[in-house]
Tab-separated table of C-alpha atoms and ligand atoms in Angstrom:
chain	number	residue	atom	x	y	z
A	28	MET	CA	0.090	0.174	-0.024
A	29	SER	CA	1.100	3.498	-0.661
A	30	ASN	CA	2.058	5.706	2.276
A	31	SER	CA	0.913	8.953	0.392
A	32	ARG	CA	-2.165	8.704	2.749
A	33	ILE	CA	-0.197	8.676	5.994
A	34	ARG	CA	0.277	11.532	8.147
A	35	LYS	CA	2.582	11.842	11.106
A	36	PHE	CA	1.457	12.857	14.480
A	37	GLY	CA	4.176	13.189	16.115
A	38	ASN	CA	5.624	9.369	16.926
A	39	ARG	CA	2.315	8.290	15.875
A	40	GLU	CA	0.750	7.906	12.226
A	41	ALA	CA	-2.419	8.022	11.217
A	42	GLY	CA	-4.023	6.910	7.960
A	43	PRO	CA	-5.144	3.774	5.696
A	44	GLY	CA	-3.252	0.325	7.410
A	45	ARG	CA	-2.440	2.196	10.713
A	46	PRO	CA	-4.616	2.292	13.712
A	47	VAL	CA	-7.487	4.712	13.908
A	48	TYR	CA	-5.791	7.608	15.658
A	49	ILE	CA	-8.483	8.409	18.361
A	50	CYS	CA	-8.981	11.870	19.527
A	51	GLY	CA	-10.785	12.915	22.839
A	52	GLU	CA	-11.953	16.498	22.011
A	53	ILE	CA	-12.144	18.433	25.423
A	54	GLY	CA	-12.610	21.658	23.826
A	55	ILE	CA	-13.839	23.933	26.158
A	56	ASN	CA	-15.652	21.235	28.426
A	57	HIS	CA	-12.874	22.249	31.142
A	58	ASN	CA	-15.019	25.440	31.642
A	59	GLY	CA	-11.873	27.525	32.359
A	60	GLU	CA	-10.714	25.153	35.227
A	61	LEU	CA	-7.418	23.634	34.547
A	62	GLU	CA	-8.197	20.690	37.416
A	63	ASN	CA	-11.133	19.877	34.896
A	64	ALA	CA	-8.909	19.621	31.925
A	65	PHE	CA	-6.287	17.415	33.818
A	66	LYS	CA	-9.166	15.008	34.919
A	67	LEU	CA	-10.346	14.722	31.251
A	68	ILE	CA	-6.737	14.113	30.116
A	69	ASP	CA	-6.730	11.065	32.734
A	70	VAL	CA	-10.078	9.870	31.267
A	71	ALA	CA	-8.812	9.951	27.744
A	72	ALA	CA	-5.341	8.342	28.479
A	73	GLU	CA	-7.366	5.736	30.467
A	74	ALA	CA	-9.634	5.111	27.907
A	75	GLY	CA	-6.436	4.247	25.406
A	76	CYS	CA	-7.122	7.568	23.399
A	77	ASP	CA	-4.086	8.879	21.186
A	78	ALA	CA	-4.897	12.441	22.056
A	79	VAL	CA	-6.984	14.939	23.746
A	80	LYS	CA	-7.781	18.235	21.626
A	81	PHE	CA	-8.576	21.836	22.812
A	82	GLN	CA	-9.731	24.916	21.332
A	83	LYS	CA	-7.499	28.181	21.270
A	84	ARG	CA	-8.727	31.592	20.489
A	85	THR	CA	-7.871	35.011	21.053
A	86	PRO	CA	-11.101	36.255	22.323
A	87	GLU	CA	-10.742	39.918	20.830
A	88	ILE	CA	-10.111	38.373	17.540
A	89	CYS	CA	-12.821	35.626	17.453
A	90	THR	CA	-15.907	37.728	19.169
A	91	PRO	CA	-17.509	40.053	17.041
A	92	ARG	CA	-17.425	43.326	18.560
A	93	ASP	CA	-20.971	43.873	19.016
A	94	GLN	CA	-21.253	40.936	21.115
A	95	TRP	CA	-18.599	41.995	23.832
A	96	ASP	CA	-20.712	43.620	26.152
A	97	ILE	CA	-23.730	41.464	26.065
A	98	GLU	CA	-24.135	40.164	29.690
A	99	ARG	CA	-25.169	36.821	30.426
A	100	ASP	CA	-25.618	34.228	33.306
A	101	THR	CA	-22.684	32.075	33.791
A	102	PRO	CA	-21.404	29.458	36.787
A	103	TRP	CA	-19.133	32.544	37.736
A	104	GLY	CA	-21.924	34.869	38.084
A	105	ARG	CA	-23.332	37.524	35.582
A	106	MET	CA	-20.718	38.738	33.008
A	107	THR	CA	-20.315	40.043	29.783
A	108	TYR	CA	-19.667	38.111	26.981
A	109	ILE	CA	-16.245	39.147	26.217
A	110	ASP	CA	-15.197	38.704	29.857
A	111	TYR	CA	-16.926	34.894	29.535
A	112	ARG	CA	-14.785	34.020	26.535
A	113	HIS	CA	-11.426	35.082	28.653
A	114	ARG	CA	-12.573	33.044	31.460
A	115	VAL	CA	-12.856	29.815	29.464
A	116	GLU	CA	-9.637	30.496	27.402
A	117	PHE	CA	-6.164	28.999	28.842
A	118	GLY	CA	-2.965	31.139	28.730
A	119	GLU	CA	0.991	30.378	28.170
A	120	ASP	CA	1.073	28.860	31.951
A	121	GLU	CA	-1.752	26.596	31.882
A	122	TYR	CA	-0.989	25.243	28.123
A	123	ARG	CA	2.901	24.380	29.797
A	124	GLN	CA	1.257	22.429	32.336
A	125	ILE	CA	-1.012	20.652	30.128
A	126	ASP	CA	1.658	19.900	27.944
A	127	ALA	CA	3.753	18.497	30.894
A	128	TYR	CA	0.822	16.471	32.261
A	129	CYS	CA	-0.119	14.881	28.718
A	130	LYS	CA	3.616	13.965	28.257
A	131	GLU	CA	3.372	12.135	31.782
A	132	LYS	CA	0.515	10.067	30.619
A	133	GLY	CA	1.820	9.520	27.167
A	134	ILE	CA	-0.897	11.122	25.158
A	135	ASP	CA	-0.672	13.677	22.440
A	136	TRP	CA	-2.622	16.903	22.708
A	137	PHE	CA	-3.130	19.635	20.106
A	138	ALA	CA	-5.684	22.042	19.173
A	139	SER	CA	-7.493	23.910	16.720
A	140	PRO	CA	-6.740	27.581	16.434
A	141	TRP	CA	-9.533	29.831	15.849
A	142	ASP	CA	-7.361	32.607	14.700
A	143	THR	CA	-3.612	33.606	13.377
A	144	GLU	CA	-2.394	34.568	16.616
A	145	ALA	CA	-3.549	31.419	18.196
A	146	VAL	CA	-1.614	29.870	15.640
A	147	ALA	CA	1.550	31.455	16.784
A	148	PHE	CA	0.471	30.429	20.199
A	149	LEU	CA	0.483	26.872	19.698
A	150	GLU	CA	3.523	26.959	17.652
A	151	LYS	CA	5.160	27.709	21.150
A	152	PHE	CA	4.623	24.051	21.874
A	153	ASP	CA	5.788	20.912	19.771
A	154	VAL	CA	2.244	19.767	19.138
A	155	PRO	CA	1.834	17.067	16.718
A	156	ALA	CA	-0.643	18.455	14.544
A	157	HIS	CA	-3.375	21.402	14.186
A	158	LYS	CA	-6.997	21.362	13.598
A	159	VAL	CA	-9.052	23.277	11.307
A	160	ALA	CA	-12.792	23.545	13.245
A	161	SER	CA	-15.515	23.285	10.726
A	162	ALA	CA	-16.573	27.073	11.197
A	163	SER	CA	-13.025	28.075	9.999
A	164	LEU	CA	-12.937	26.112	6.668
A	165	THR	CA	-13.298	29.297	4.733
A	166	ASP	CA	-10.785	31.278	6.808
A	167	ASP	CA	-8.250	31.470	4.032
A	168	GLU	CA	-5.892	33.680	6.397
A	169	LEU	CA	-5.868	31.008	8.987
A	170	LEU	CA	-5.483	27.901	6.633
A	171	ARG	CA	-2.416	29.812	4.966
A	172	ALA	CA	-0.649	30.394	8.382
A	173	LEU	CA	-1.439	26.650	9.233
A	174	ARG	CA	-0.097	25.333	6.421
A	175	ALA	CA	3.390	27.479	6.774
A	176	THR	CA	3.794	25.788	10.014
A	177	GLY	CA	4.621	22.552	7.993
A	178	ARG	CA	2.753	20.164	10.778
A	179	THR	CA	-0.436	17.928	9.873
A	180	VAL	CA	-3.734	19.647	9.660
A	181	ILE	CA	-6.881	18.101	10.272
A	182	LEU	CA	-9.539	19.888	8.307
A	183	SER	CA	-13.087	19.339	9.443
A	184	THR	CA	-15.980	19.593	6.981
A	185	GLY	CA	-18.858	20.279	8.894
A	186	MET	CA	-21.324	23.060	7.712
A	187	SER	CA	-19.621	23.191	4.203
A	188	THR	CA	-20.095	22.959	0.571
A	189	PRO	CA	-18.312	20.554	-1.734
A	190	LYS	CA	-17.233	23.830	-3.555
A	191	GLN	CA	-15.816	25.238	-0.435
A	192	ILE	CA	-13.896	22.034	0.712
A	193	ARG	CA	-12.147	21.822	-2.546
A	194	HIS	CA	-11.153	25.486	-1.810
A	195	ALA	CA	-9.858	25.005	1.540
A	196	VAL	CA	-7.779	22.023	0.023
A	197	GLU	CA	-6.259	24.131	-2.633
A	198	VAL	CA	-5.373	26.611	0.098
A	199	LEU	CA	-3.965	23.957	2.303
A	200	GLY	CA	-2.379	21.672	-0.199
A	201	SER	CA	-3.149	17.879	0.385
A	202	ASP	CA	0.105	16.564	1.026
A	203	ASN	CA	-0.091	17.135	4.932
A	204	ILE	CA	-3.589	17.135	5.566
A	205	LEU	CA	-6.167	14.358	7.109
A	206	MET	CA	-9.939	15.426	6.118
A	207	CYS	CA	-12.953	14.860	8.705
A	208	HIS	CA	-16.423	14.326	7.765
A	209	ALA	CA	-18.728	16.163	10.046
A	210	THR	CA	-22.049	17.405	10.529
A	211	SER	CA	-22.034	20.443	12.848
A	212	THR	CA	-24.961	20.040	14.769
A	213	TYR	CA	-24.984	19.579	18.623
A	214	PRO	CA	-26.262	16.923	19.075
A	215	ALA	CA	-26.550	15.748	15.596
A	216	GLN	CA	-29.316	13.027	14.294
A	217	ALA	CA	-28.435	9.891	12.811
A	218	GLU	CA	-30.384	11.164	9.743
A	219	GLU	CA	-28.073	13.758	9.500
A	220	LEU	CA	-24.826	11.999	9.915
A	221	ASN	CA	-24.691	10.795	6.120
A	222	LEU	CA	-21.848	8.489	6.690
A	223	ARG	CA	-21.392	7.711	3.264
A	224	VAL	CA	-19.859	10.885	2.804
A	225	ILE	CA	-16.681	9.327	4.076
A	226	ASN	CA	-16.463	7.124	0.969
A	227	THR	CA	-17.154	10.266	-1.367
A	228	LEU	CA	-14.300	12.056	0.462
A	229	GLN	CA	-12.315	8.893	0.041
A	230	GLN	CA	-13.213	8.869	-3.613
A	231	GLU	CA	-12.494	12.601	-4.478
A	232	TYR	CA	-9.427	12.963	-2.260
A	233	PRO	CA	-7.499	9.579	-2.838
A	234	ASN	CA	-4.402	11.411	-1.424
A	235	VAL	CA	-5.967	12.443	1.531
A	236	PRO	CA	-6.801	9.949	4.781
A	237	ILE	CA	-10.220	10.585	5.690
A	238	GLY	CA	-11.574	10.545	9.596
A	239	TYR	CA	-14.643	11.278	11.311
A	240	SER	CA	-15.683	14.043	14.233
A	241	GLY	CA	-18.793	13.144	15.499
A	242	HIS	CA	-21.299	15.503	17.343
A	243	GLU	CA	-24.211	12.761	17.856
A	244	THR	CA	-25.148	11.345	21.164
A	245	GLY	CA	-24.375	7.326	21.386
A	246	LEU	CA	-21.426	5.786	19.980
A	247	GLN	CA	-23.114	3.326	17.432
A	248	THR	CA	-22.684	5.865	14.405
A	249	THR	CA	-19.124	6.620	15.405
A	250	LEU	CA	-18.563	2.895	15.307
A	251	ALA	CA	-20.177	2.645	11.811
A	252	ALA	CA	-17.867	5.556	10.519
A	253	VAL	CA	-14.547	3.518	11.414
A	254	ALA	CA	-16.329	0.444	9.568
A	255	LEU	CA	-16.604	2.491	6.513
A	256	GLY	CA	-12.866	3.475	6.974
A	257	ALA	CA	-12.393	6.465	9.026
A	258	THR	CA	-8.489	6.559	9.819
A	259	PHE	CA	-9.238	9.393	12.477
A	260	VAL	CA	-12.026	9.774	15.207
A	261	GLU	CA	-12.646	12.550	17.346
A	262	ARG	CA	-15.595	12.945	19.636
A	263	HIS	CA	-16.270	15.413	22.338
A	264	ILE	CA	-15.563	14.311	25.985
A	265	THR	CA	-17.025	15.623	29.218
A	266	LEU	CA	-16.872	14.627	33.013
A	267	ASP	CA	-20.554	14.768	33.045
A	268	ARG	CA	-22.864	15.642	30.321
A	269	ALA	CA	-25.060	17.678	32.742
A	270	MET	CA	-22.147	20.013	33.274
A	271	TRP	CA	-22.209	23.640	32.247
A	272	GLY	CA	-21.588	24.463	28.768
A	273	SER	CA	-22.835	24.346	25.031
A	274	ASP	CA	-20.733	20.994	24.033
A	275	GLN	CA	-21.073	19.128	27.246
A	276	ALA	CA	-24.624	17.197	26.057
A	277	ALA	CA	-23.253	16.078	23.066
A	278	SER	CA	-19.942	14.808	24.678
A	279	VAL	CA	-19.200	11.300	25.396
A	280	GLU	CA	-18.925	10.587	29.193
A	281	PRO	CA	-15.823	8.664	30.989
A	282	GLN	CA	-17.339	5.084	30.809
A	283	GLY	CA	-18.599	5.623	27.066
A	284	LEU	CA	-15.054	6.659	25.988
A	285	VAL	CA	-13.915	3.407	27.502
A	286	ARG	CA	-16.491	1.275	25.273
A	287	LEU	CA	-15.816	3.372	22.282
A	288	VAL	CA	-12.071	3.051	22.014
A	289	ARG	CA	-12.280	-0.627	23.102
A	290	ASP	CA	-14.800	-1.238	20.283
A	291	ILE	CA	-13.031	0.965	17.678
A	292	ARG	CA	-9.879	-1.455	18.136
A	293	THR	CA	-12.397	-4.645	18.053
A	294	ILE	CA	-13.850	-3.095	14.546
A	295	GLU	CA	-10.563	-2.335	13.164
A	296	ALA	CA	-8.897	-5.555	14.140
A	297	SER	CA	-11.838	-7.326	12.634
A	298	LEU	CA	-11.851	-5.487	9.071
A	299	GLY	CA	-8.843	-7.505	8.137
A	300	ASP	CA	-7.149	-7.037	4.779
A	301	GLY	CA	-10.008	-8.128	2.534
A	302	VAL	CA	-7.906	-10.895	1.194
A	303	LYS	CA	-9.865	-14.088	1.098
A	304	LYS	CA	-8.182	-17.003	3.248
A	305	VAL	CA	-8.920	-20.120	5.111
A	306	TYR	CA	-7.751	-19.614	8.701
A	307	GLU	CA	-6.256	-22.467	10.845
A	308	SER	CA	-8.630	-22.216	13.185
A	309	GLU	CA	-11.349	-23.254	10.535
A	310	LEU	CA	-9.710	-26.310	9.716
A	311	GLY	CA	-11.074	-28.275	12.403
A	312	PRO	CA	-14.460	-27.025	11.924
A	313	MET	CA	-13.947	-27.718	8.391
A	314	LYS	CA	-13.072	-31.514	8.701
A	315	LYS	CA	-16.285	-31.886	11.427
A	316	LEU	CA	-18.895	-30.078	9.197
A	317	ARG	CA	-17.800	-30.297	5.370
A	318	ARG	CA	-19.348	-33.452	3.508
A	319	VAL	CA	-17.827	-32.387	0.248
A	320	THR	CA	-14.255	-32.529	0.735
A	321	GLY	CA	-12.540	-31.491	-2.691
A	322	VAL	CA	-10.828	-28.689	-1.782
A	323	VAL	CA	-10.402	-29.263	1.765
A	324	ALA	CA	-6.535	-30.678	0.931
A	325	GLU	CA	-5.600	-27.361	-0.853
A	326	ALA	CA	-7.226	-25.315	1.599
A	327	GLU	CA	-5.530	-26.934	4.434
A	328	ILE	CA	-2.057	-26.451	2.735
A	329	ALA	CA	-2.822	-22.728	1.941
A	330	ALA	CA	-3.987	-22.123	5.163
A	331	ALA	CA	-1.080	-23.995	6.989
A	332	ALA	CA	1.229	-21.691	4.709
A	333	GLY	CA	-0.777	-18.594	5.783
A	334	GLU	CA	-1.597	-17.965	2.249
A	335	PRO	CA	-4.893	-16.478	0.409
A	336	VAL	CA	-7.285	-19.426	-0.925
A	337	THR	CA	-8.171	-18.659	-4.344
A	338	VAL	CA	-9.972	-21.933	-5.170
B	407	LIG	C1	-15.279	22.441	16.190
B	407	LIG	C2	-14.320	22.006	16.133
B	407	LIG	O1	-14.465	20.717	15.163
B	407	LIG	P1	-15.408	20.230	14.185
B	407	LIG	O2	-15.728	21.077	13.443
B	407	LIG	O3	-14.609	19.067	13.613
B	407	LIG	O4	-16.436	20.053	15.467
B	407	LIG	C3	-12.874	22.299	16.480
B	407	LIG	O5	-11.793	21.353	16.502
B	407	LIG	O6	-12.573	23.398	17.235
């Protein structure tokens, strides 16, 4: 198999023929508390995720000016929207601690920068990748800044047209990207997941590994994405779906994450290489169950040699 669809994530790799790269999206589900971020890193590491992910914004750039002074109720009292945006944002000192903690736990971390200052901020760390949130797919300035980093870029494609996706791929270049199918509804309904788009993207972008970023409730549909060939999976994770915050309800809780990672690993093991063969473990049942034995000898020999059976 050609390696042109293999992408580097630090010491790990993602793409066809590689283990599905599983990312627990913390996003802003930490609610600005470092302790929550550490607990979520523990949850992801214990479940066997390859990475956790954050969102990094420069509030003054990402928040429209006319929204800054609008007041809202939050768990920390009534505050303006711009103050709230700062409240849920980690600075350099916090990310240094996150970086050290993830290294200790043996798990990657990276983020989706929502503006070019955030790209420069994340570049202070040796992150294995950057992600383009679906909302940023049409932000050419951001895409150019990300391409210039030379790192693997994960492009999420929720709320985007085929034409917008083609343009984003032109701006990013296809050599270093991994693309994610996504539906940007929180939570997304099964009828709008359209998982066969994974295959559509595989056909349209044969040199790009395709993954899945899910916002549905439940786990089955994410497992179906893996069965359809997703090489990367991202789901939001939370300590408790009832916690305050817009992404919590469509997030996976700790026990669900353990099941999700376990089942992804089982599915990828079960997909195999697509070459029909008779397993040595089938020879006993074959002898016992099959009355017509014409091809048995040939199959026995081939199976013992670990070869595909074509007769
Ligand atoms: C919102 C994000 O991604 P997606 O569009 O895949 O949900 C993100 O990564 O910040």
